[in-house]
Short mmCIF file of N, CA and C in Angstrom, two decimals:
data_model
loop_
_atom_site.label_atom_id
_atom_site.label_comp_id
_atom_site.label_asym_id
_atom_site.label_seq_id
_atom_site.Cartn_x
_atom_site.Cartn_y
_atom_site.Cartn_z
N MET A 130 213.37 44.81 -34.93
CA MET A 130 214.36 45.09 -34.22
C MET A 130 214.57 43.99 -33.01
N HIS A 131 215.72 43.69 -32.37
CA HIS A 131 215.83 42.83 -31.47
C HIS A 131 216.67 43.57 -30.21
N TRP A 132 216.10 43.53 -29.10
CA TRP A 132 216.72 44.04 -27.83
C TRP A 132 216.49 43.40 -26.82
N GLY A 133 217.46 43.48 -25.78
CA GLY A 133 217.16 42.77 -24.38
C GLY A 133 217.47 41.34 -24.52
N THR A 134 217.56 40.88 -25.42
CA THR A 134 217.91 39.37 -25.27
C THR A 134 219.48 38.70 -25.28
N PHE A 135 220.60 39.73 -25.51
CA PHE A 135 221.95 39.51 -25.11
C PHE A 135 222.48 40.76 -25.15
N ASN A 136 223.45 41.05 -24.23
CA ASN A 136 224.16 42.06 -24.04
C ASN A 136 225.38 42.54 -25.07
N LEU A 137 225.12 43.70 -26.06
CA LEU A 137 226.12 43.95 -27.09
C LEU A 137 226.53 45.36 -26.75
N ALA A 138 225.95 46.01 -25.73
CA ALA A 138 226.20 47.64 -25.58
C ALA A 138 226.96 48.03 -24.38
N LEU A 139 227.15 49.42 -24.26
CA LEU A 139 227.87 49.81 -23.19
C LEU A 139 226.60 50.45 -22.19
N HIS A 140 225.43 50.51 -22.55
CA HIS A 140 224.21 51.09 -21.72
C HIS A 140 223.55 50.07 -21.41
N ALA A 141 222.66 50.33 -20.11
CA ALA A 141 221.68 49.41 -19.44
C ALA A 141 220.98 48.81 -20.70
N TRP A 142 220.42 47.55 -20.45
CA TRP A 142 219.82 46.69 -21.46
C TRP A 142 218.48 47.37 -21.66
N ASP A 143 217.75 48.11 -20.76
CA ASP A 143 216.48 48.69 -20.98
C ASP A 143 216.59 50.02 -21.53
N GLU A 144 217.65 50.72 -21.56
CA GLU A 144 217.90 52.02 -22.25
C GLU A 144 217.09 52.49 -23.19
N PRO A 145 217.17 51.59 -24.48
CA PRO A 145 216.48 51.84 -25.63
C PRO A 145 215.21 51.96 -25.58
N ALA A 146 214.55 51.14 -24.70
CA ALA A 146 213.08 50.99 -24.61
C ALA A 146 212.71 52.04 -23.97
N GLU A 147 213.21 52.53 -22.85
CA GLU A 147 212.90 53.63 -22.16
C GLU A 147 213.05 54.84 -22.87
N THR A 148 213.92 54.99 -23.63
CA THR A 148 214.24 56.32 -24.47
C THR A 148 213.05 56.26 -25.35
N LEU A 149 212.89 55.17 -26.16
CA LEU A 149 211.96 55.22 -27.26
C LEU A 149 210.48 55.48 -26.70
N LEU A 150 210.22 54.99 -25.44
CA LEU A 150 208.88 55.11 -25.00
C LEU A 150 208.79 56.73 -24.67
N ARG A 151 209.65 57.35 -23.98
CA ARG A 151 209.65 58.65 -23.70
C ARG A 151 209.54 59.54 -25.03
N LEU A 152 210.35 59.11 -25.97
CA LEU A 152 210.34 59.95 -27.30
C LEU A 152 209.27 59.96 -28.04
N ALA A 153 208.42 58.90 -27.90
CA ALA A 153 207.43 58.51 -28.76
C ALA A 153 205.90 59.06 -28.27
N GLN A 154 206.02 60.01 -27.27
CA GLN A 154 204.72 60.38 -26.81
C GLN A 154 203.74 60.87 -27.75
N GLY A 155 202.44 60.34 -27.85
CA GLY A 155 201.59 60.65 -28.76
C GLY A 155 201.68 60.11 -30.02
N LEU A 156 202.58 58.81 -30.35
CA LEU A 156 202.73 58.34 -31.59
C LEU A 156 202.24 56.86 -31.19
N GLU A 157 201.85 56.05 -32.25
CA GLU A 157 201.52 54.77 -31.97
C GLU A 157 202.87 53.91 -31.99
N LEU A 158 202.88 53.05 -31.19
CA LEU A 158 204.32 52.31 -30.69
C LEU A 158 203.76 50.92 -30.44
N ILE A 159 204.72 49.97 -30.99
CA ILE A 159 204.42 48.53 -30.41
C ILE A 159 205.89 48.19 -29.94
N MET A 160 205.62 47.57 -28.72
CA MET A 160 206.82 47.20 -28.10
C MET A 160 206.49 45.67 -27.27
N PRO A 161 206.36 44.65 -28.21
CA PRO A 161 206.09 43.34 -27.66
C PRO A 161 207.05 42.91 -26.68
N LYS A 162 206.79 41.88 -25.85
CA LYS A 162 207.35 41.13 -24.87
C LYS A 162 208.37 40.44 -25.65
N LEU A 163 209.54 39.86 -25.16
CA LEU A 163 210.27 38.98 -25.67
C LEU A 163 209.81 37.71 -26.24
N GLY A 164 209.74 37.46 -27.64
CA GLY A 164 209.10 36.31 -28.31
C GLY A 164 207.74 36.30 -28.54
N GLU A 165 207.02 37.49 -28.16
CA GLU A 165 205.65 37.79 -28.42
C GLU A 165 205.40 38.12 -29.89
N SER A 166 204.20 37.25 -30.48
CA SER A 166 203.95 38.00 -31.60
C SER A 166 202.86 38.82 -31.50
N VAL A 167 202.90 39.62 -32.55
CA VAL A 167 202.05 40.79 -32.51
C VAL A 167 201.45 41.25 -33.97
N GLU A 168 200.10 41.42 -33.94
CA GLU A 168 199.45 41.89 -35.29
C GLU A 168 199.33 43.43 -35.12
N PRO A 169 200.12 44.09 -36.03
CA PRO A 169 200.12 45.76 -35.70
C PRO A 169 198.74 46.13 -35.87
N VAL A 170 197.74 45.55 -36.52
CA VAL A 170 196.42 46.39 -36.60
C VAL A 170 195.61 46.10 -35.17
N ARG A 171 196.16 45.23 -34.57
CA ARG A 171 195.36 44.76 -33.31
C ARG A 171 196.27 45.33 -32.05
N ALA A 172 197.42 45.93 -32.25
CA ALA A 172 198.17 46.24 -31.12
C ALA A 172 197.74 47.29 -30.25
N GLU A 173 197.96 47.20 -28.90
CA GLU A 173 197.45 47.97 -28.00
C GLU A 173 198.58 48.98 -27.40
N ARG A 174 198.24 49.87 -26.72
CA ARG A 174 199.51 50.84 -26.13
C ARG A 174 200.57 50.06 -25.33
N PRO A 175 201.61 50.32 -25.60
CA PRO A 175 202.89 49.65 -25.04
C PRO A 175 202.68 49.53 -23.54
N GLU A 176 203.01 48.54 -22.88
CA GLU A 176 203.14 48.34 -21.45
C GLU A 176 204.71 47.94 -21.13
N PRO A 177 205.10 48.86 -20.39
CA PRO A 177 206.58 48.82 -20.11
C PRO A 177 206.89 47.40 -19.36
N TRP A 178 206.74 46.24 -19.95
CA TRP A 178 206.92 44.85 -19.22
C TRP A 178 208.50 44.86 -18.81
N TRP A 179 209.39 45.57 -19.32
CA TRP A 179 210.81 45.29 -19.00
C TRP A 179 211.04 45.90 -17.78
N ARG A 180 210.10 46.78 -17.14
CA ARG A 180 210.45 47.24 -15.81
C ARG A 180 210.24 46.17 -14.62
N ALA A 181 209.32 45.19 -15.02
CA ALA A 181 209.20 44.30 -14.07
C ALA A 181 210.20 43.13 -14.17
N ALA A 182 210.88 42.98 -15.21
CA ALA A 182 212.28 42.23 -15.51
C ALA A 182 213.27 42.77 -14.66
N GLY A 183 213.37 44.05 -14.42
CA GLY A 183 214.44 44.49 -13.69
C GLY A 183 215.39 43.81 -13.25
N GLY A 184 216.29 44.01 -12.46
CA GLY A 184 217.19 43.11 -11.64
C GLY A 184 218.22 42.23 -12.80
N VAL A 185 218.04 42.51 -13.88
CA VAL A 185 218.94 41.94 -14.91
C VAL A 185 220.39 42.56 -14.71
N GLU A 186 221.17 41.62 -14.67
CA GLU A 186 222.56 41.89 -14.14
C GLU A 186 223.36 41.97 -15.48
N THR A 187 224.21 43.11 -15.51
CA THR A 187 225.17 43.17 -16.64
C THR A 187 226.38 42.49 -16.34
N PRO A 188 226.66 41.60 -17.32
CA PRO A 188 227.96 40.61 -17.10
C PRO A 188 229.22 41.67 -17.09
N PRO A 189 230.18 41.28 -16.13
CA PRO A 189 231.25 41.97 -16.02
C PRO A 189 231.92 42.12 -17.29
N LEU A 190 232.85 43.41 -17.50
CA LEU A 190 233.69 43.49 -18.62
C LEU A 190 234.57 42.41 -18.64
N ILE A 191 235.24 42.11 -19.80
CA ILE A 191 236.17 40.92 -20.08
C ILE A 191 237.44 41.63 -19.64
N GLU A 192 238.45 40.89 -18.88
CA GLU A 192 239.73 41.35 -18.45
C GLU A 192 240.56 41.23 -19.70
N SER A 193 241.59 42.24 -19.56
CA SER A 193 242.63 42.44 -20.81
C SER A 193 243.19 40.96 -21.03
N GLU A 194 243.62 40.07 -20.13
CA GLU A 194 244.31 38.89 -20.46
C GLU A 194 243.35 37.92 -21.13
N GLN A 195 242.02 37.91 -20.75
CA GLN A 195 241.07 37.18 -21.52
C GLN A 195 240.70 37.69 -22.85
N LEU A 196 240.80 38.93 -23.01
CA LEU A 196 240.75 39.42 -24.57
C LEU A 196 241.75 39.05 -25.28
N HIS A 197 243.02 38.97 -24.72
CA HIS A 197 244.30 38.56 -25.54
C HIS A 197 244.31 37.26 -25.78
N ALA A 198 243.82 36.48 -24.94
CA ALA A 198 243.65 34.96 -25.37
C ALA A 198 242.64 34.62 -26.20
N ALA A 199 241.54 35.47 -26.15
CA ALA A 199 240.38 35.30 -27.22
C ALA A 199 240.91 35.68 -28.41
N GLN A 200 241.52 36.78 -28.73
CA GLN A 200 242.26 37.50 -29.97
C GLN A 200 243.05 36.38 -30.55
N ALA A 201 243.79 35.74 -29.74
CA ALA A 201 244.85 34.74 -30.22
C ALA A 201 244.11 33.53 -30.70
N ALA A 202 243.15 33.13 -30.30
CA ALA A 202 242.33 32.03 -30.47
C ALA A 202 241.49 32.07 -31.78
N VAL A 203 241.33 33.14 -32.54
CA VAL A 203 240.40 33.22 -33.76
C VAL A 203 241.20 33.79 -34.64
N PRO A 204 240.99 33.62 -35.97
CA PRO A 204 241.80 34.24 -36.92
C PRO A 204 241.40 35.71 -37.30
N TRP A 205 240.36 36.23 -36.88
CA TRP A 205 239.70 37.56 -37.22
C TRP A 205 240.07 38.59 -36.03
N ARG A 206 239.98 39.84 -36.21
CA ARG A 206 240.27 40.68 -35.17
C ARG A 206 239.06 41.13 -34.26
N LEU A 207 239.27 40.97 -33.01
CA LEU A 207 238.13 41.38 -32.10
C LEU A 207 238.25 42.75 -31.71
N ASP A 208 237.33 43.42 -31.74
CA ASP A 208 237.29 44.86 -31.19
C ASP A 208 236.63 45.04 -29.96
#
């Protein structure tokens, strides 16, 4: 799974990680840093590294006129 590398959702970028960490209490979980290689057999307890990355700004929502211009520029539907 890839997360935190680009914004595709309406929730905070770290919400999936926080939810997974909270719900996985007592389970083995691997949550590598972005780009980090992990060997599952040697994985250690997850360290919430994303909290230190905090301050990640969510880009502003696209304005309706920008959306209309983008829709006109491509031959497929943009949702």
